[in-house]
């Protein structure tokens, strides 16, 4: 079985999941989501590390760290997904697989959420399955690392 180390990155406002718009993002907090993802990935011999930030620059620094420290990255960039060319360029700069995830179905929401500027530089995107979006991404990552 393959082994590997991946980074699960969450951007702005994802620290508020659980209390933030529960009808959209569910009742689980980020700690509980991360723990579910950690166990699921461990079952596939994938070691997950987690990082959340509300700062665009910190998110970019962490994306850069994937180059040397990780085999791949699952990223929920929050609203930065929809407009941050800086996050897009950071992902493009790192020659490792990135998978875009969203808890909510961004295509079924406001028009501004239907645009992802990071999607084209990720291997693929998974949206709308709550915590399962992350688990599906781990499953896909298994074949990429
Ligand atoms: C989100 C969707 C984004 O549009 C939003 O800005 C978020 C969360 C999601 O996980 O559904 O912060 O990325």
PDB file of C-alpha atoms and ligand atoms in Angstrom:
ATOM      1  CA  UNK A   1       0.000   0.000   0.000  1.00  0.00           C
ATOM      2  CA  UNK A   2       1.194   3.515  -0.798  1.00  0.00           C
ATOM      3  CA  UNK A   3       2.221   5.911   1.915  1.00  0.00           C
ATOM      4  CA  UNK A   4       2.502   9.654   1.777  1.00  0.00           C
ATOM      5  CA  UNK A   5       2.142  12.899   3.614  1.00  0.00           C
ATOM      6  CA  UNK A   6      -0.433  15.467   2.556  1.00  0.00           C
ATOM      7  CA  UNK A   7      -1.472  18.881   3.767  1.00  0.00           C
ATOM      8  CA  UNK A   8      -5.134  19.769   4.301  1.00  0.00           C
ATOM      9  CA  UNK A   9      -5.372  23.537   4.005  1.00  0.00           C
ATOM     10  CA  UNK A  10      -8.365  25.629   5.008  1.00  0.00           C
ATOM     11  CA  UNK A  11      -8.622  29.334   4.296  1.00  0.00           C
ATOM     12  CA  UNK A  12     -10.674  32.265   5.573  1.00  0.00           C
ATOM     13  CA  UNK A  13     -13.683  31.654   7.805  1.00  0.00           C
ATOM     14  CA  UNK A  14     -13.353  27.860   7.788  1.00  0.00           C
ATOM     15  CA  UNK A  15     -12.423  28.115  11.494  1.00  0.00           C
ATOM     16  CA  UNK A  16     -16.035  29.235  12.024  1.00  0.00           C
ATOM     17  CA  UNK A  17     -17.601  26.112  10.542  1.00  0.00           C
ATOM     18  CA  UNK A  18     -19.981  24.513  13.039  1.00  0.00           C
ATOM     19  CA  UNK A  19     -21.372  27.862  14.141  1.00  0.00           C
ATOM     20  CA  UNK A  20     -21.245  29.622  10.764  1.00  0.00           C
ATOM     21  CA  UNK A  21     -24.404  29.255   8.634  1.00  0.00           C
ATOM     22  CA  UNK A  22     -25.018  25.627   9.737  1.00  0.00           C
ATOM     23  CA  UNK A  23     -27.717  25.161   7.100  1.00  0.00           C
ATOM     24  CA  UNK A  24     -25.001  25.696   4.461  1.00  0.00           C
ATOM     25  CA  UNK A  25     -21.856  24.295   6.112  1.00  0.00           C
ATOM     26  CA  UNK A  26     -23.216  21.756   8.609  1.00  0.00           C
ATOM     27  CA  UNK A  27     -22.889  21.408  12.371  1.00  0.00           C
ATOM     28  CA  UNK A  28     -19.416  19.896  12.616  1.00  0.00           C
ATOM     29  CA  UNK A  29     -16.572  22.164  13.643  1.00  0.00           C
ATOM     30  CA  UNK A  30     -13.219  22.173  11.840  1.00  0.00           C
ATOM     31  CA  UNK A  31     -11.528  20.134  14.556  1.00  0.00           C
ATOM     32  CA  UNK A  32     -14.103  17.373  14.131  1.00  0.00           C
ATOM     33  CA  UNK A  33     -13.836  17.517  10.307  1.00  0.00           C
ATOM     34  CA  UNK A  34     -10.037  17.312  10.545  1.00  0.00           C
ATOM     35  CA  UNK A  35     -10.185  14.377  12.916  1.00  0.00           C
ATOM     36  CA  UNK A  36     -12.541  12.489  10.534  1.00  0.00           C
ATOM     37  CA  UNK A  37     -10.192  13.225   7.614  1.00  0.00           C
ATOM     38  CA  UNK A  38      -7.135  12.201   9.655  1.00  0.00           C
ATOM     39  CA  UNK A  39      -8.578   8.773  10.545  1.00  0.00           C
ATOM     40  CA  UNK A  40      -9.857   8.113   7.026  1.00  0.00           C
ATOM     41  CA  UNK A  41      -6.477   8.950   5.496  1.00  0.00           C
ATOM     42  CA  UNK A  42      -4.585   6.960   8.146  1.00  0.00           C
ATOM     43  CA  UNK A  43      -6.595   3.910   7.018  1.00  0.00           C
ATOM     44  CA  UNK A  44      -4.949   4.394   3.614  1.00  0.00           C
ATOM     45  CA  UNK A  45      -1.519   4.910   5.159  1.00  0.00           C
ATOM     46  CA  UNK A  46      -1.648   8.596   4.269  1.00  0.00           C
ATOM     47  CA  UNK A  47      -0.458  10.978   6.950  1.00  0.00           C
ATOM     48  CA  UNK A  48      -2.417  14.257   7.018  1.00  0.00           C
ATOM     49  CA  UNK A  49      -1.324  17.534   8.510  1.00  0.00           C
ATOM     50  CA  UNK A  50      -3.763  20.413   8.904  1.00  0.00           C
ATOM     51  CA  UNK A  51      -3.531  24.177   8.715  1.00  0.00           C
ATOM     52  CA  UNK A  52      -6.154  26.917   8.750  1.00  0.00           C
ATOM     53  CA  UNK A  53      -5.630  30.632   8.334  1.00  0.00           C
ATOM     54  CA  UNK A  54      -7.697  33.716   7.718  1.00  0.00           C
ATOM     55  CA  UNK A  55      -4.736  35.489   6.086  1.00  0.00           C
ATOM     56  CA  UNK A  56      -4.108  35.254   2.353  1.00  0.00           C
ATOM     57  CA  UNK A  57      -0.320  35.646   2.741  1.00  0.00           C
ATOM     58  CA  UNK A  58      -0.126  32.859   5.309  1.00  0.00           C
ATOM     59  CA  UNK A  59      -2.143  30.613   3.041  1.00  0.00           C
ATOM     60  CA  UNK A  60       0.297  31.352   0.206  1.00  0.00           C
ATOM     61  CA  UNK A  61       3.319  30.626   2.433  1.00  0.00           C
ATOM     62  CA  UNK A  62       1.790  27.290   3.404  1.00  0.00           C
ATOM     63  CA  UNK A  63       1.063  26.447  -0.263  1.00  0.00           C
ATOM     64  CA  UNK A  64       4.752  27.099  -0.999  1.00  0.00           C
ATOM     65  CA  UNK A  65       5.744  24.714   1.821  1.00  0.00           C
ATOM     66  CA  UNK A  66       4.028  21.867  -0.063  1.00  0.00           C
ATOM     67  CA  UNK A  67       6.904  21.957  -2.560  1.00  0.00           C
ATOM     68  CA  UNK A  68       9.420  20.592  -0.062  1.00  0.00           C
ATOM     69  CA  UNK A  69       7.382  19.128   2.761  1.00  0.00           C
ATOM     70  CA  UNK A  70       4.353  17.283   1.326  1.00  0.00           C
ATOM     71  CA  UNK A  71       3.344  14.905  -1.450  1.00  0.00           C
ATOM     72  CA  UNK A  72       0.113  16.775  -2.185  1.00  0.00           C
ATOM     73  CA  UNK A  73      -2.468  19.178  -0.832  1.00  0.00           C
ATOM     74  CA  UNK A  74      -6.229  19.303  -0.365  1.00  0.00           C
ATOM     75  CA  UNK A  75      -7.293  22.940  -0.280  1.00  0.00           C
ATOM     76  CA  UNK A  76     -10.489  24.702   0.716  1.00  0.00           C
ATOM     77  CA  UNK A  77      -9.508  28.299   0.024  1.00  0.00           C
ATOM     78  CA  UNK A  78     -12.907  29.662   1.152  1.00  0.00           C
ATOM     79  CA  UNK A  79     -13.876  32.882  -0.614  1.00  0.00           C
ATOM     80  CA  UNK A  80     -10.296  33.327  -1.900  1.00  0.00           C
ATOM     81  CA  UNK A  81     -11.218  30.548  -4.340  1.00  0.00           C
ATOM     82  CA  UNK A  82     -13.323  32.994  -6.281  1.00  0.00           C
ATOM     83  CA  UNK A  83     -10.922  35.894  -6.769  1.00  0.00           C
ATOM     84  CA  UNK A  84      -7.376  35.338  -5.499  1.00  0.00           C
ATOM     85  CA  UNK A  85      -4.971  35.219  -8.425  1.00  0.00           C
ATOM     86  CA  UNK A  86      -2.187  35.203  -5.832  1.00  0.00           C
ATOM     87  CA  UNK A  87      -3.433  31.892  -4.393  1.00  0.00           C
ATOM     88  CA  UNK A  88      -3.854  30.600  -7.946  1.00  0.00           C
ATOM     89  CA  UNK A  89      -0.284  31.534  -8.858  1.00  0.00           C
ATOM     90  CA  UNK A  90       1.073  29.971  -5.639  1.00  0.00           C
ATOM     91  CA  UNK A  91      -0.568  26.641  -6.491  1.00  0.00           C
ATOM     92  CA  UNK A  92       0.732  26.875 -10.064  1.00  0.00           C
ATOM     93  CA  UNK A  93       4.251  27.467  -8.704  1.00  0.00           C
ATOM     94  CA  UNK A  94       4.280  24.183  -6.771  1.00  0.00           C
ATOM     95  CA  UNK A  95       4.689  21.044  -8.827  1.00  0.00           C
ATOM     96  CA  UNK A  96       2.625  18.790  -6.539  1.00  0.00           C
ATOM     97  CA  UNK A  97      -1.020  17.643  -6.860  1.00  0.00           C
ATOM     98  CA  UNK A  98      -3.609  20.019  -5.377  1.00  0.00           C
ATOM     99  CA  UNK A  99      -7.305  19.117  -5.054  1.00  0.00           C
ATOM    100  CA  UNK A 100      -9.878  21.883  -4.516  1.00  0.00           C
ATOM    101  CA  UNK A 101     -12.677  21.104  -2.070  1.00  0.00           C
ATOM    102  CA  UNK A 102     -15.762  22.877  -0.758  1.00  0.00           C
ATOM    103  CA  UNK A 103     -18.250  21.831   1.897  1.00  0.00           C
ATOM    104  CA  UNK A 104     -21.160  23.479   0.077  1.00  0.00           C
ATOM    105  CA  UNK A 105     -22.156  23.092  -3.558  1.00  0.00           C
ATOM    106  CA  UNK A 106     -20.649  26.324  -4.860  1.00  0.00           C
ATOM    107  CA  UNK A 107     -22.359  25.889  -8.257  1.00  0.00           C
ATOM    108  CA  UNK A 108     -25.786  25.951  -6.632  1.00  0.00           C
ATOM    109  CA  UNK A 109     -25.189  29.239  -4.778  1.00  0.00           C
ATOM    110  CA  UNK A 110     -24.532  32.897  -5.668  1.00  0.00           C
ATOM    111  CA  UNK A 111     -23.074  33.642  -9.111  1.00  0.00           C
ATOM    112  CA  UNK A 112     -19.755  34.856  -7.659  1.00  0.00           C
ATOM    113  CA  UNK A 113     -19.184  31.390  -6.155  1.00  0.00           C
ATOM    114  CA  UNK A 114     -19.562  29.720  -9.561  1.00  0.00           C
ATOM    115  CA  UNK A 115     -16.151  31.077 -10.553  1.00  0.00           C
ATOM    116  CA  UNK A 116     -13.046  29.338  -9.214  1.00  0.00           C
ATOM    117  CA  UNK A 117      -9.738  30.912 -10.172  1.00  0.00           C
ATOM    118  CA  UNK A 118      -7.867  28.028  -8.508  1.00  0.00           C
ATOM    119  CA  UNK A 119      -9.776  25.190 -10.207  1.00  0.00           C
ATOM    120  CA  UNK A 120      -7.695  25.335 -13.430  1.00  0.00           C
ATOM    121  CA  UNK A 121      -4.427  24.808 -11.510  1.00  0.00           C
ATOM    122  CA  UNK A 122      -5.784  21.952  -9.364  1.00  0.00           C
ATOM    123  CA  UNK A 123      -6.013  18.335 -10.511  1.00  0.00           C
ATOM    124  CA  UNK A 124      -9.758  18.433  -9.808  1.00  0.00           C
ATOM    125  CA  UNK A 125     -12.479  19.945  -7.660  1.00  0.00           C
ATOM    126  CA  UNK A 126     -15.008  18.391  -5.261  1.00  0.00           C
ATOM    127  CA  UNK A 127     -17.868  20.447  -3.887  1.00  0.00           C
ATOM    128  CA  UNK A 128     -21.164  19.956  -2.109  1.00  0.00           C
ATOM    129  CA  UNK A 129     -20.634  16.861   0.041  1.00  0.00           C
ATOM    130  CA  UNK A 130     -19.818  18.413   3.401  1.00  0.00           C
ATOM    131  CA  UNK A 131     -17.036  16.510   5.187  1.00  0.00           C
ATOM    132  CA  UNK A 132     -17.270  13.863   2.461  1.00  0.00           C
ATOM    133  CA  UNK A 133     -15.793  16.397   0.004  1.00  0.00           C
ATOM    134  CA  UNK A 134     -12.526  16.056   1.953  1.00  0.00           C
ATOM    135  CA  UNK A 135     -12.795  12.252   2.157  1.00  0.00           C
ATOM    136  CA  UNK A 136     -13.420  11.982  -1.590  1.00  0.00           C
ATOM    137  CA  UNK A 137     -10.364  14.169  -2.113  1.00  0.00           C
ATOM    138  CA  UNK A 138      -8.227  11.900   0.104  1.00  0.00           C
ATOM    139  CA  UNK A 139      -9.432   8.958  -1.957  1.00  0.00           C
ATOM    140  CA  UNK A 140      -8.474  10.712  -5.190  1.00  0.00           C
ATOM    141  CA  UNK A 141      -5.136  11.822  -3.725  1.00  0.00           C
ATOM    142  CA  UNK A 142      -4.233   8.195  -3.046  1.00  0.00           C
ATOM    143  CA  UNK A 143      -3.740   7.664  -6.796  1.00  0.00           C
ATOM    144  CA  UNK A 144      -1.797  10.912  -7.256  1.00  0.00           C
ATOM    145  CA  UNK A 145       0.965  10.546  -4.659  1.00  0.00           C
TER     146      UNK A 145
HETATM  147  C1  LIG B   1     -16.613  27.288   0.852  1.00  0.00           C
HETATM  148  C2  LIG B   1     -17.429  27.987  -0.237  1.00  0.00           C
HETATM  149  C3  LIG B   1     -16.945  29.416  -0.445  1.00  0.00           C
HETATM  150  O1  LIG B   1     -17.729  30.047  -1.444  1.00  0.00           O
HETATM  151  C4  LIG B   1     -17.066  30.205   0.836  1.00  0.00           C
HETATM  152  O2  LIG B   1     -16.564  31.509   0.661  1.00  0.00           O
HETATM  153  C5  LIG B   1     -16.430  29.521   1.988  1.00  0.00           C
HETATM  154  C6  LIG B   1     -16.604  28.081   2.139  1.00  0.00           C
HETATM  155  C7  LIG B   1     -17.148  25.885   1.164  1.00  0.00           C
HETATM  156  O3  LIG B   1     -16.415  25.099   1.767  1.00  0.00           O
HETATM  157  O4  LIG B   1     -18.297  25.576   0.833  1.00  0.00           O
HETATM  158  O5  LIG B   1     -15.842  30.157   2.850  1.00  0.00           O
HETATM  159  O6  LIG B   1     -15.274  27.155   0.382  1.00  0.00           O
END
